[in-house]
Amino acid sequence: MSKLSLDKILQSQGFGTRKYCRELIEDGEVSIAGETVRGYKQALETEGLRFHIFDEDWEYRAHVYIALNKPANFECSRKPSHHPGVLTLLPEQFSWRDVQPVGRLDHDTTGMLLMSDDGPFIHAQSSPKRHIPKVYQASTAEAVTPELVNTLLAGVQLHDEPAPLAAQTCRALDTHRIEIILEQGKYHQVKRMLAAAGNHCAALQRTAIGKLTLESLQLQEGEWCYLTPEQLALLVPTA
Ligand code: URA
């Protein structure tokens, strides 16, 4: 339980500077339980607090945990150079509260991208020590053969890597599609592993992280959702 004044609450939720949030309140833009609130000084209980602003209902969240079904041609970088950034797919409040992608997908990779403003969560999810499996489905230029699967399982040597990298598991999905599960998240890892194994990645989608599947989220490309505590629990690696 923690109490905060309404201007601090709005600021923490990404509605702008404290001064701007005070102006919003004084201008009658904020209501709680159907009543316009014009005073910002009174401390309010944040837990479970719902408020209405700019014709939208919001719920106070100490942190946000989001899954986005990333479309192609969006960059995960904070300073995108050739394509729009993934943050442009989310409400602008999330940029103000410093929501960031958890790891990165290439601009042409689609699928599940986690995003959050919780630093320790981002760090834990990105840490190679946690061995969180990431599931990818790749379309390949050349046919998927048993040799390709075996090579990826045995490990391939990538330029600049000290040791060969292997898929945790890997299986053919059809003649030109393969599922690869990785525990590491090296730069362009799937594409480089496929190239090192003599094939070429024509399209790539991340379909799951840990036990949380993209399918279960039922998001169209470009859509996002808040993750529930139950869904967050599925991201934790199993022993
Ligand atoms: N591996 C890649 O090559 N690209 C991605 O976006 C993710 C994993």
Coordinates of C-alpha atoms and ligand atoms in Angstrom, one line a residue:
M1 CA 0.0 0.0 0.0
S2 CA 1.4 3.4 -0.8
K3 CA -0.2 6.9 -1.1
L4 CA 0.8 9.6 -3.5
S5 CA -0.7 12.9 -4.5
L6 CA -2.6 12.9 -7.8
D7 CA 0.0 15.0 -9.7
K8 CA 2.7 12.6 -8.7
I9 CA 0.5 9.6 -9.7
L10 CA -0.1 11.0 -13.2
Q11 CA 3.6 11.8 -13.6
S12 CA 4.6 8.3 -12.6
Q13 CA 2.1 6.9 -15.1
G14 CA 3.7 8.9 -18.0
F15 CA 1.3 11.8 -18.4
G16 CA 4.1 14.4 -18.4
T17 CA 6.0 16.6 -16.0
R18 CA 4.6 17.3 -12.6
K19 CA 3.7 20.9 -13.6
Y20 CA 1.9 19.7 -16.7
C21 CA 0.0 17.0 -14.6
R22 CA -1.1 19.7 -12.1
E23 CA -2.4 21.8 -15.0
L24 CA -4.3 18.8 -16.3
I25 CA -5.9 18.3 -12.9
E26 CA -6.8 22.0 -12.5
D27 CA -8.3 22.1 -16.0
G28 CA -10.7 19.3 -15.0
E29 CA -9.2 16.7 -17.3
V30 CA -9.0 14.0 -14.6
S31 CA -11.8 12.2 -12.9
I32 CA -12.0 9.3 -10.4
A33 CA -15.1 7.2 -9.9
G34 CA -17.0 9.6 -12.2
E35 CA -16.1 12.8 -10.2
T36 CA -13.8 15.4 -11.7
V37 CA -10.9 16.0 -9.3
R38 CA -9.4 19.5 -9.4
G39 CA -7.2 19.3 -6.3
Y40 CA -3.8 17.5 -6.6
K41 CA -2.5 17.7 -3.1
Q42 CA -4.6 15.0 -1.3
A43 CA -2.7 11.7 -1.1
L44 CA -4.5 8.8 -2.7
E45 CA -4.0 5.1 -2.3
T46 CA -2.3 4.0 -5.5
E47 CA -3.1 0.3 -5.4
G48 CA -6.1 -0.5 -7.5
L49 CA -6.6 3.2 -8.3
R50 CA -8.5 3.8 -11.5
F51 CA -8.7 7.2 -13.2
H52 CA -10.2 8.7 -16.3
I53 CA -8.1 11.1 -18.5
F54 CA -8.3 12.2 -22.1
D55 CA -11.4 10.1 -22.6
E56 CA -9.7 6.9 -21.5
D57 CA -9.8 4.8 -18.4
W58 CA -6.4 4.0 -16.8
E59 CA -5.4 1.9 -13.8
Y60 CA -2.4 2.8 -11.7
R61 CA 0.5 0.4 -12.4
A62 CA 3.8 0.7 -10.4
H63 CA 5.4 -0.9 -13.4
V64 CA 4.2 -2.1 -16.8
Y65 CA 4.9 -5.5 -18.3
I66 CA 3.8 -5.7 -22.0
A67 CA 3.9 -8.1 -24.8
L68 CA 3.9 -6.8 -28.3
N69 CA 3.3 -8.8 -31.5
K70 CA 6.0 -7.0 -33.4
P71 CA 5.4 -6.4 -37.1
A72 CA 8.3 -6.2 -39.6
N73 CA 9.9 -2.9 -40.4
F74 CA 10.0 -1.6 -36.8
E75 CA 13.3 -1.1 -34.9
C76 CA 13.8 -2.0 -31.3
S77 CA 16.6 0.6 -30.9
R78 CA 15.9 3.6 -28.7
K79 CA 17.2 5.8 -31.5
P80 CA 15.8 4.1 -34.7
S81 CA 17.5 5.1 -37.9
H82 CA 15.8 3.4 -40.9
H83 CA 12.3 2.4 -39.6
P84 CA 10.0 3.7 -36.9
G85 CA 10.7 2.4 -33.4
V86 CA 8.5 -0.2 -31.6
L87 CA 7.6 2.4 -29.0
T88 CA 5.5 4.2 -31.7
L89 CA 3.2 1.2 -31.5
L90 CA 2.4 1.9 -27.8
P91 CA 0.5 4.8 -26.1
E92 CA 2.9 7.7 -25.7
Q93 CA 2.6 7.5 -21.9
F94 CA 4.9 4.4 -22.1
S95 CA 7.7 6.4 -23.6
W96 CA 7.4 9.0 -20.9
R97 CA 7.7 6.3 -18.2
D98 CA 10.7 4.8 -20.0
V99 CA 9.3 1.5 -21.2
Q100 CA 12.0 -0.3 -23.2
P101 CA 12.2 -3.6 -25.2
V102 CA 13.5 -6.6 -23.3
G103 CA 16.3 -7.6 -25.6
R104 CA 16.0 -6.9 -29.3
L105 CA 14.5 -8.3 -32.4
D106 CA 15.8 -7.4 -35.8
H107 CA 13.8 -4.8 -37.8
D108 CA 12.5 -7.6 -40.1
T109 CA 11.8 -10.1 -37.3
T110 CA 8.2 -10.4 -36.2
G111 CA 6.6 -11.9 -33.1
M112 CA 6.8 -11.7 -29.4
L113 CA 8.6 -8.7 -27.9
L114 CA 8.4 -8.1 -24.2
M115 CA 8.6 -4.5 -23.0
S116 CA 8.7 -3.0 -19.5
D117 CA 9.8 0.0 -17.4
D118 CA 11.0 -2.4 -14.6
G119 CA 14.8 -2.3 -14.8
P120 CA 15.5 -5.5 -12.7
F121 CA 12.9 -7.4 -14.7
I122 CA 14.5 -6.3 -18.0
H123 CA 17.9 -7.3 -16.7
A124 CA 16.7 -10.6 -15.3
Q125 CA 14.9 -11.5 -18.6
S126 CA 17.9 -10.6 -20.7
S127 CA 20.5 -12.3 -18.6
P128 CA 22.1 -15.4 -20.3
K129 CA 22.5 -16.9 -16.8
R130 CA 18.8 -17.5 -16.6
H131 CA 18.6 -19.8 -19.6
I132 CA 15.2 -18.6 -20.7
P133 CA 14.3 -20.4 -23.9
K134 CA 13.2 -18.3 -26.9
V135 CA 11.4 -20.1 -29.6
Y136 CA 11.8 -19.0 -33.2
Q137 CA 10.2 -20.1 -36.4
A138 CA 12.3 -19.4 -39.5
S139 CA 11.4 -19.7 -43.2
T140 CA 14.5 -20.8 -45.1
A141 CA 15.7 -20.3 -48.6
E142 CA 17.0 -23.8 -49.0
A143 CA 15.2 -27.0 -47.9
V144 CA 15.2 -28.0 -44.2
T145 CA 17.1 -31.3 -44.1
P146 CA 17.9 -33.7 -41.3
E147 CA 21.5 -32.6 -41.7
L148 CA 20.6 -29.0 -41.1
V149 CA 18.7 -29.9 -37.9
N150 CA 21.6 -32.1 -36.7
T151 CA 24.1 -29.3 -37.4
L152 CA 22.2 -26.8 -35.5
L153 CA 21.8 -29.2 -32.6
A154 CA 25.5 -30.0 -32.6
G155 CA 26.5 -26.4 -32.7
V156 CA 27.9 -24.0 -35.3
Q157 CA 30.9 -21.7 -35.0
L158 CA 30.0 -18.1 -35.5
H159 CA 32.5 -15.4 -36.3
D160 CA 33.5 -13.5 -33.1
E161 CA 32.1 -16.2 -30.8
P162 CA 34.7 -18.1 -28.7
A163 CA 32.8 -21.4 -28.9
P164 CA 30.2 -23.1 -31.1
L165 CA 26.6 -22.2 -30.4
A166 CA 23.9 -24.9 -30.5
A167 CA 20.2 -24.8 -30.6
Q168 CA 18.6 -26.1 -27.4
T169 CA 16.1 -28.0 -29.6
C170 CA 15.3 -27.7 -33.2
R171 CA 12.8 -29.4 -35.6
A172 CA 11.6 -29.2 -39.2
L173 CA 8.1 -27.7 -39.5
D174 CA 7.9 -28.3 -43.2
T175 CA 10.1 -28.4 -46.2
H176 CA 11.2 -24.8 -45.8
R177 CA 10.4 -24.0 -42.2
I178 CA 12.2 -24.8 -39.0
E179 CA 11.7 -24.2 -35.3
I180 CA 14.8 -23.3 -33.3
I181 CA 14.9 -22.9 -29.6
L182 CA 17.8 -20.8 -28.2
E183 CA 18.8 -20.0 -24.7
Q184 CA 21.3 -17.3 -25.7
G185 CA 20.4 -14.0 -27.5
K186 CA 23.4 -13.2 -29.6
Y187 CA 23.3 -10.6 -32.3
H188 CA 21.4 -12.0 -35.4
Q189 CA 21.8 -15.4 -33.8
V190 CA 19.2 -17.4 -35.7
K191 CA 20.1 -15.9 -39.0
R192 CA 23.9 -16.4 -38.5
M193 CA 23.4 -20.0 -37.2
L194 CA 21.3 -20.8 -40.3
A195 CA 23.9 -19.2 -42.6
A196 CA 26.8 -21.1 -40.8
A197 CA 24.8 -24.3 -41.3
G198 CA 24.6 -23.6 -45.1
N199 CA 21.1 -22.3 -45.4
H200 CA 19.6 -18.8 -45.4
C201 CA 16.9 -17.3 -43.2
A202 CA 14.2 -15.7 -45.4
A203 CA 11.8 -14.7 -42.6
L204 CA 11.9 -15.0 -38.8
Q205 CA 9.2 -14.9 -36.1
R206 CA 9.6 -15.3 -32.3
T207 CA 6.7 -17.5 -31.2
A208 CA 7.4 -18.0 -27.5
I209 CA 9.5 -16.9 -24.6
G210 CA 9.8 -19.4 -21.7
K211 CA 6.3 -21.1 -21.7
L212 CA 4.5 -18.0 -22.8
T213 CA 3.4 -18.4 -26.4
L214 CA 2.4 -15.7 -28.9
E215 CA -0.6 -17.8 -29.9
S216 CA -2.0 -17.7 -26.4
L217 CA -1.8 -13.9 -26.4
Q218 CA -4.1 -13.7 -29.5
L219 CA -2.5 -10.4 -30.7
Q220 CA -2.6 -9.3 -34.3
E221 CA 0.6 -7.9 -35.6
G222 CA 1.2 -4.5 -34.1
E223 CA -1.1 -5.2 -31.1
W224 CA 0.1 -5.3 -27.5
C225 CA -1.3 -6.3 -24.1
Y226 CA -0.4 -6.0 -20.4
L227 CA 0.9 -9.3 -19.0
T228 CA -1.0 -10.8 -16.1
P229 CA 0.9 -12.2 -13.1
E230 CA 0.1 -15.7 -14.4
Q231 CA 1.6 -14.9 -17.8
L232 CA 4.6 -13.4 -16.2
A233 CA 5.1 -16.6 -14.2
L234 CA 5.4 -18.5 -17.5
L235 CA 8.5 -16.5 -18.4
V236 CA 10.4 -17.8 -15.5
P237 CA 12.6 -20.7 -16.6
T238 CA 11.7 -24.1 -15.2
A239 CA 14.4 -26.1 -13.4
Ligands
URA1 N1 17.9 -14.1 -34.2 C1 18.0 -13.3 -35.3 O1 18.8 -13.6 -36.2 N2 17.3 -12.2 -35.3 C2 16.4 -11.9 -34.3 O2 15.7 -10.9 -34.4 C3 16.3 -12.7 -33.2 C4 17.1 -13.8 -33.1

